[in-house]
Structures are given as C-alpha cells and as structure tokens.
Amino acid sequence: MSLTTDFIAELIRAANEADKLNPFEIKRLLNRAVATIRDMREQTGIPGSNRAKDVVIDLQIAAARADALAADEIRDNLLDAADIIRTLKIILDGKPE
C-alpha cells in the first residue's frame, strides 16, 4: 500500500473510534489531512478555494476546535478528509505523467 492509502485507512479507523480520540490526536490527523489535500491539489492542478465552502477551511476550523467537537463531528470531519484524499488519489493515479 502507498503512504496515501495508509493515511486514508488511518483516517477511517480513527473515525470509527472518534469517541476514543483525544484533542491532540484529532488536531494531528486533521492538520495532516489539510496538508495532504493541499499537496495533492497542487499535484493535480486543482485549485483550492478561499471561499467558506472549501473543505480545507472546514477541516482547519475543526482542528482548531478539536477539544470542543462531539464524537459525530469528529467522525464526519475525518471521513470527509478521507473521502477528499481518496478522490484526489484516484485523479492522480489516472493522470498521465
């Protein structure tokens, strides 16, 4: 498996155990996801957005509020991150070099 695939699996596992994560772990995962998404967007040529609807902004806000998030909010944010990263991986895997 690739590092990206491993990270997607890590995000999904963490989402399934959202109630057991501490704020530090949540912040670490969400901040890693933000960095990964930005890097992958750059590789694909897909621009980010400075609009409020950009998932990266949502993930950054969630990371900043990690100690106040409910377990379902943690789960949803981690799954959103995994979904975006998976989608970008599919795009990158299909991109001609």
mmCIF file of C-alpha atoms in Angstrom:
data_model
loop_
_atom_site.group_PDB
_atom_site.id
_atom_site.type_symbol
_atom_site.label_atom_id
_atom_site.label_comp_id
_atom_site.label_asym_id
_atom_site.label_seq_id
_atom_site.Cartn_x
_atom_site.Cartn_y
_atom_site.Cartn_z
ATOM 1 C CA MET A 1 0.000 0.000 0.000
ATOM 2 C CA SER A 2 1.085 3.561 -0.597
ATOM 3 C CA LEU A 3 1.507 6.170 2.111
ATOM 4 C CA THR A 4 -1.648 7.872 0.858
ATOM 5 C CA THR A 5 -3.659 4.666 1.066
ATOM 6 C CA ASP A 6 -2.274 4.037 4.548
ATOM 7 C CA PHE A 7 -3.309 7.546 5.630
ATOM 8 C CA ILE A 8 -6.823 7.091 4.223
ATOM 9 C CA ALA A 9 -7.131 3.868 6.220
ATOM 10 C CA GLU A 10 -5.807 5.639 9.333
ATOM 11 C CA LEU A 11 -8.429 8.389 8.961
ATOM 12 C CA ILE A 12 -11.227 5.830 8.570
ATOM 13 C CA ARG A 13 -10.036 3.805 11.568
ATOM 14 C CA ALA A 14 -9.876 6.984 13.649
ATOM 15 C CA ALA A 15 -13.371 7.976 12.510
ATOM 16 C CA ASN A 16 -14.667 4.607 13.702
ATOM 17 C CA GLU A 17 -13.126 5.278 17.120
ATOM 18 C CA ALA A 18 -13.882 9.023 17.293
ATOM 19 C CA ASP A 19 -15.079 8.809 20.876
ATOM 20 C CA LYS A 20 -11.677 7.423 21.968
ATOM 21 C CA LEU A 21 -9.519 10.152 20.401
ATOM 22 C CA ASN A 22 -8.032 12.968 22.442
ATOM 23 C CA PRO A 23 -7.903 16.559 21.106
ATOM 24 C CA PHE A 24 -4.193 16.281 20.238
ATOM 25 C CA GLU A 25 -4.804 13.206 18.059
ATOM 26 C CA ILE A 26 -7.750 14.899 16.344
ATOM 27 C CA LYS A 27 -5.721 18.035 15.592
ATOM 28 C CA ARG A 28 -2.804 15.989 14.312
ATOM 29 C CA LEU A 29 -4.966 13.950 11.952
ATOM 30 C CA LEU A 30 -6.933 16.921 10.654
ATOM 31 C CA ASN A 31 -3.837 19.070 10.143
ATOM 32 C CA ARG A 32 -2.118 16.194 8.305
ATOM 33 C CA ALA A 33 -5.221 15.838 6.155
ATOM 34 C CA VAL A 34 -5.188 19.552 5.312
ATOM 35 C CA ALA A 35 -1.503 19.391 4.310
ATOM 36 C CA THR A 36 -2.103 16.244 2.256
ATOM 37 C CA ILE A 37 -5.112 17.714 0.461
ATOM 38 C CA ARG A 38 -3.229 20.918 -0.362
ATOM 39 C CA ASP A 39 -0.246 18.961 -1.683
ATOM 40 C CA MET A 40 -2.416 16.640 -3.756
ATOM 41 C CA ARG A 41 -4.445 19.561 -5.154
ATOM 42 C CA GLU A 42 -1.202 21.178 -6.242
ATOM 43 C CA GLN A 43 -0.098 17.957 -7.951
ATOM 44 C CA THR A 44 -3.418 17.618 -9.776
ATOM 45 C CA GLY A 45 -3.649 21.268 -10.713
ATOM 46 C CA ILE A 46 -6.966 21.576 -8.879
ATOM 47 C CA PRO A 47 -7.004 24.974 -7.206
ATOM 48 C CA GLY A 48 -8.125 25.398 -3.640
ATOM 49 C CA SER A 49 -10.687 27.969 -2.748
ATOM 50 C CA ASN A 50 -10.721 30.785 -0.242
ATOM 51 C CA ARG A 51 -14.481 30.528 -0.042
ATOM 52 C CA ALA A 52 -16.249 29.286 3.052
ATOM 53 C CA LYS A 53 -17.334 26.096 1.240
ATOM 54 C CA ASP A 54 -13.802 24.730 0.808
ATOM 55 C CA VAL A 55 -13.369 21.501 2.768
ATOM 56 C CA VAL A 56 -9.846 22.524 3.780
ATOM 57 C CA ILE A 57 -11.242 25.534 5.626
ATOM 58 C CA ASP A 58 -13.801 23.309 7.360
ATOM 59 C CA LEU A 59 -11.058 20.895 8.407
ATOM 60 C CA GLN A 60 -8.872 23.716 9.737
ATOM 61 C CA ILE A 61 -11.768 25.042 11.805
ATOM 62 C CA ALA A 62 -12.466 21.549 13.128
ATOM 63 C CA ALA A 63 -8.785 21.125 14.059
ATOM 64 C CA ALA A 64 -8.836 24.425 15.932
ATOM 65 C CA ARG A 65 -11.994 23.346 17.794
ATOM 66 C CA ALA A 66 -10.819 19.761 18.415
ATOM 67 C CA ASP A 67 -11.375 19.946 22.159
ATOM 68 C CA ALA A 68 -14.990 21.087 21.686
ATOM 69 C CA LEU A 69 -16.117 18.694 18.935
ATOM 70 C CA ALA A 70 -18.690 15.995 19.572
ATOM 71 C CA ALA A 71 -17.794 12.444 18.510
ATOM 72 C CA ASP A 72 -20.119 12.609 15.485
ATOM 73 C CA GLU A 73 -18.487 15.866 14.326
ATOM 74 C CA ILE A 74 -15.049 14.293 14.687
ATOM 75 C CA ARG A 75 -16.175 11.257 12.726
ATOM 76 C CA ASP A 76 -17.745 13.351 9.961
ATOM 77 C CA ASN A 77 -14.651 15.538 9.556
ATOM 78 C CA LEU A 78 -12.290 12.567 9.454
ATOM 79 C CA LEU A 79 -14.469 10.787 6.893
ATOM 80 C CA ASP A 80 -14.707 13.955 4.781
ATOM 81 C CA ALA A 81 -10.924 14.213 4.812
ATOM 82 C CA ALA A 82 -10.543 10.544 3.839
ATOM 83 C CA ASP A 83 -13.064 10.951 1.013
ATOM 84 C CA ILE A 84 -11.340 14.021 -0.459
ATOM 85 C CA ILE A 85 -7.915 12.395 -0.246
ATOM 86 C CA ARG A 86 -9.238 9.194 -1.854
ATOM 87 C CA THR A 87 -10.790 11.208 -4.692
ATOM 88 C CA LEU A 88 -7.578 13.148 -5.272
ATOM 89 C CA LYS A 89 -5.591 9.893 -5.242
ATOM 90 C CA ILE A 90 -7.844 8.454 -7.942
ATOM 91 C CA ILE A 91 -7.315 11.590 -10.034
ATOM 92 C CA LEU A 92 -3.549 11.441 -9.542
ATOM 93 C CA ASP A 93 -3.380 7.710 -10.309
ATOM 94 C CA GLY A 94 -5.194 8.327 -13.602
ATOM 95 C CA LYS A 95 -3.154 11.386 -14.565
ATOM 96 C CA PRO A 96 -0.653 10.844 -17.390
ATOM 97 C CA GLU A 97 2.911 11.650 -16.429
#
